[in-house]
Amino acid sequence: MKLEDNTYKCIIAEILKQSPNTTFYYKVGDEYRQGNHAAKPGNDYVDGQLLFFVGSPAEFRYSVSFSGDRVTALGDMPLDVLRQMIHKQNASEPKTPHG
């Protein structure tokens, strides 16, 4: 997120998982406008959001905020642990031909 005109802009910084044949209309660096929100005085404790999409084309379903390197809504899980879990899951999934 970055603050611009008193609005926190939701900028996609990383895509942790995407199935090979999923249509997703965003890439790293794109603004996801539905994730933008107005800045409120005294409410600057959130560093970013994790956005979850499902289906193809991918549709937004759920988001959680994180502060520092911790995701409170996921049991205060460190972001690096979440990345490792996703990496392990991706490595263990059977590979399907693209096409």
PDB file of N, CA and C in Angstrom, residues 1-15 24-38 49 51 53 60:
ATOM      1  N   MET A   1       0.836  -1.182   0.000  1.00  0.00           N
ATOM      2  CA  MET A   1       0.000   0.000   0.000  1.00  0.00           C
ATOM      3  C   MET A   1       0.875   1.237   0.000  1.00  0.00           C
ATOM      4  N   LYS A   2       0.378   2.255  -0.667  1.00  0.00           N
ATOM      5  CA  LYS A   2       1.064   3.541  -0.589  1.00  0.00           C
ATOM      6  C   LYS A   2       0.013   4.623  -0.434  1.00  0.00           C
ATOM      7  N   LEU A   3       0.356   5.658   0.296  1.00  0.00           N
ATOM      8  CA  LEU A   3      -0.566   6.755   0.562  1.00  0.00           C
ATOM      9  C   LEU A   3      -0.449   7.789  -0.546  1.00  0.00           C
ATOM     10  N   GLU A   4      -1.595   8.103  -1.173  1.00  0.00           N
ATOM     11  CA  GLU A   4      -1.632   9.088  -2.232  1.00  0.00           C
ATOM     12  C   GLU A   4      -2.980   9.798  -2.153  1.00  0.00           C
ATOM     13  N   ASP A   5      -2.962  11.115  -2.055  1.00  0.00           N
ATOM     14  CA  ASP A   5      -4.202  11.900  -1.956  1.00  0.00           C
ATOM     15  C   ASP A   5      -5.088  11.417  -0.811  1.00  0.00           C
ATOM     16  N   ASN A   6      -4.506  11.134   0.337  1.00  0.00           N
ATOM     17  CA  ASN A   6      -5.218  10.681   1.533  1.00  0.00           C
ATOM     18  C   ASN A   6      -5.931   9.336   1.339  1.00  0.00           C
ATOM     19  N   THR A   7      -5.481   8.568   0.357  1.00  0.00           N
ATOM     20  CA  THR A   7      -6.029   7.234   0.095  1.00  0.00           C
ATOM     21  C   THR A   7      -4.889   6.233   0.065  1.00  0.00           C
ATOM     22  N   TYR A   8      -5.062   5.123   0.792  1.00  0.00           N
ATOM     23  CA  TYR A   8      -4.101   4.035   0.693  1.00  0.00           C
ATOM     24  C   TYR A   8      -4.399   3.268  -0.583  1.00  0.00           C
ATOM     25  N   LYS A   9      -3.443   3.273  -1.497  1.00  0.00           N
ATOM     26  CA  LYS A   9      -3.589   2.572  -2.768  1.00  0.00           C
ATOM     27  C   LYS A   9      -3.161   1.118  -2.579  1.00  0.00           C
ATOM     28  N   CYS A  10      -3.973   0.216  -3.059  1.00  0.00           N
ATOM     29  CA  CYS A  10      -3.672  -1.212  -2.983  1.00  0.00           C
ATOM     30  C   CYS A  10      -2.898  -1.595  -4.247  1.00  0.00           C
ATOM     31  N   ILE A  11      -1.593  -1.739  -4.100  1.00  0.00           N
ATOM     32  CA  ILE A  11      -0.709  -2.067  -5.217  1.00  0.00           C
ATOM     33  C   ILE A  11      -0.251  -3.519  -5.051  1.00  0.00           C
ATOM     34  N   ILE A  12      -0.430  -4.321  -6.072  1.00  0.00           N
ATOM     35  CA  ILE A  12      -0.031  -5.734  -5.989  1.00  0.00           C
ATOM     36  C   ILE A  12       1.490  -5.806  -5.975  1.00  0.00           C
ATOM     37  N   ALA A  13       2.029  -6.311  -4.859  1.00  0.00           N
ATOM     38  CA  ALA A  13       3.475  -6.376  -4.669  1.00  0.00           C
ATOM     39  C   ALA A  13       4.017  -7.777  -4.944  1.00  0.00           C
ATOM     40  N   GLU A  14       3.164  -8.785  -4.830  1.00  0.00           N
ATOM     41  CA  GLU A  14       3.636 -10.170  -4.937  1.00  0.00           C
ATOM     42  C   GLU A  14       2.429 -11.061  -5.213  1.00  0.00           C
ATOM     43  N   ILE A  15       2.626 -12.081  -6.029  1.00  0.00           N
ATOM     44  CA  ILE A  15       1.593 -13.094  -6.254  1.00  0.00           C
ATOM     45  C   ILE A  15       2.167 -14.395  -5.713  1.00  0.00           C
ATOM     46  N   PHE A  24      -6.096 -14.221 -14.656  1.00  0.00           N
ATOM     47  CA  PHE A  24      -5.974 -13.206 -13.613  1.00  0.00           C
ATOM     48  C   PHE A  24      -5.542 -11.928 -14.307  1.00  0.00           C
ATOM     49  N   TYR A  25      -6.323 -10.879 -14.163  1.00  0.00           N
ATOM     50  CA  TYR A  25      -6.126  -9.669 -14.945  1.00  0.00           C
ATOM     51  C   TYR A  25      -5.179  -8.645 -14.313  1.00  0.00           C
ATOM     52  N   TYR A  26      -4.437  -9.044 -13.297  1.00  0.00           N
ATOM     53  CA  TYR A  26      -3.507  -8.145 -12.625  1.00  0.00           C
ATOM     54  C   TYR A  26      -2.113  -8.741 -12.627  1.00  0.00           C
ATOM     55  N   LYS A  27      -1.126  -7.858 -12.488  1.00  0.00           N
ATOM     56  CA  LYS A  27       0.263  -8.297 -12.363  1.00  0.00           C
ATOM     57  C   LYS A  27       0.923  -7.463 -11.266  1.00  0.00           C
ATOM     58  N   VAL A  28       2.091  -7.872 -10.841  1.00  0.00           N
ATOM     59  CA  VAL A  28       2.832  -7.123  -9.828  1.00  0.00           C
ATOM     60  C   VAL A  28       3.010  -5.679 -10.314  1.00  0.00           C
ATOM     61  N   GLY A  29       2.698  -4.740  -9.432  1.00  0.00           N
ATOM     62  CA  GLY A  29       2.801  -3.321  -9.749  1.00  0.00           C
ATOM     63  C   GLY A  29       1.467  -2.677 -10.108  1.00  0.00           C
ATOM     64  N   ASP A  30       0.456  -3.496 -10.423  1.00  0.00           N
ATOM     65  CA  ASP A  30      -0.868  -2.969 -10.749  1.00  0.00           C
ATOM     66  C   ASP A  30      -1.603  -2.517  -9.494  1.00  0.00           C
ATOM     67  N   GLU A  31      -2.465  -1.533  -9.653  1.00  0.00           N
ATOM     68  CA  GLU A  31      -3.343  -1.099  -8.566  1.00  0.00           C
ATOM     69  C   GLU A  31      -4.611  -1.939  -8.599  1.00  0.00           C
ATOM     70  N   TYR A  32      -4.993  -2.466  -7.445  1.00  0.00           N
ATOM     71  CA  TYR A  32      -6.274  -3.161  -7.296  1.00  0.00           C
ATOM     72  C   TYR A  32      -7.196  -2.175  -6.592  1.00  0.00           C
ATOM     73  N   ARG A  33      -7.954  -1.421  -7.360  1.00  0.00           N
ATOM     74  CA  ARG A  33      -8.726  -0.291  -6.836  1.00  0.00           C
ATOM     75  C   ARG A  33      -9.739  -0.680  -5.767  1.00  0.00           C
ATOM     76  N   GLN A  34     -10.302  -1.880  -5.868  1.00  0.00           N
ATOM     77  CA  GLN A  34     -11.275  -2.306  -4.858  1.00  0.00           C
ATOM     78  C   GLN A  34     -10.632  -2.445  -3.482  1.00  0.00           C
ATOM     79  N   GLY A  35      -9.315  -2.565  -3.422  1.00  0.00           N
ATOM     80  CA  GLY A  35      -8.608  -2.686  -2.156  1.00  0.00           C
ATOM     81  C   GLY A  35      -8.180  -1.348  -1.571  1.00  0.00           C
ATOM     82  N   ASN A  36      -8.393  -0.251  -2.299  1.00  0.00           N
ATOM     83  CA  ASN A  36      -8.042   1.077  -1.798  1.00  0.00           C
ATOM     84  C   ASN A  36      -8.963   1.470  -0.649  1.00  0.00           C
ATOM     85  N   HIS A  37      -8.454   2.291   0.251  1.00  0.00           N
ATOM     86  CA  HIS A  37      -9.307   2.821   1.312  1.00  0.00           C
ATOM     87  C   HIS A  37      -8.756   4.152   1.817  1.00  0.00           C
ATOM     88  N   ALA A  38      -9.658   4.963   2.331  1.00  0.00           N
ATOM     89  CA  ALA A  38      -9.293   6.295   2.811  1.00  0.00           C
ATOM     90  C   ALA A  38      -8.463   6.191   4.082  1.00  0.00           C
ATOM     91  N   GLN A  49      -2.063  -5.733   2.896  1.00  0.00           N
ATOM     92  CA  GLN A  49      -3.158  -6.683   2.878  1.00  0.00           C
ATOM     93  C   GLN A  49      -2.761  -7.929   2.099  1.00  0.00           C
ATOM     94  N   LEU A  51      -4.685 -10.525  -0.269  1.00  0.00           N
ATOM     95  CA  LEU A  51      -5.945 -10.654  -0.992  1.00  0.00           C
ATOM     96  C   LEU A  51      -6.051 -12.079  -1.521  1.00  0.00           C
ATOM     97  N   PHE A  53      -8.135 -14.608  -4.066  1.00  0.00           N
ATOM     98  CA  PHE A  53      -9.004 -14.677  -5.238  1.00  0.00           C
ATOM     99  C   PHE A  53      -9.297 -16.146  -5.532  1.00  0.00           C
ATOM    100  N   PHE A  60     -12.119 -11.682  -6.497  1.00  0.00           N
ATOM    101  CA  PHE A  60     -11.771 -11.401  -5.106  1.00  0.00           C
ATOM    102  C   PHE A  60     -12.774 -12.058  -4.165  1.00  0.00           C
TER     103      PHE A  60
END
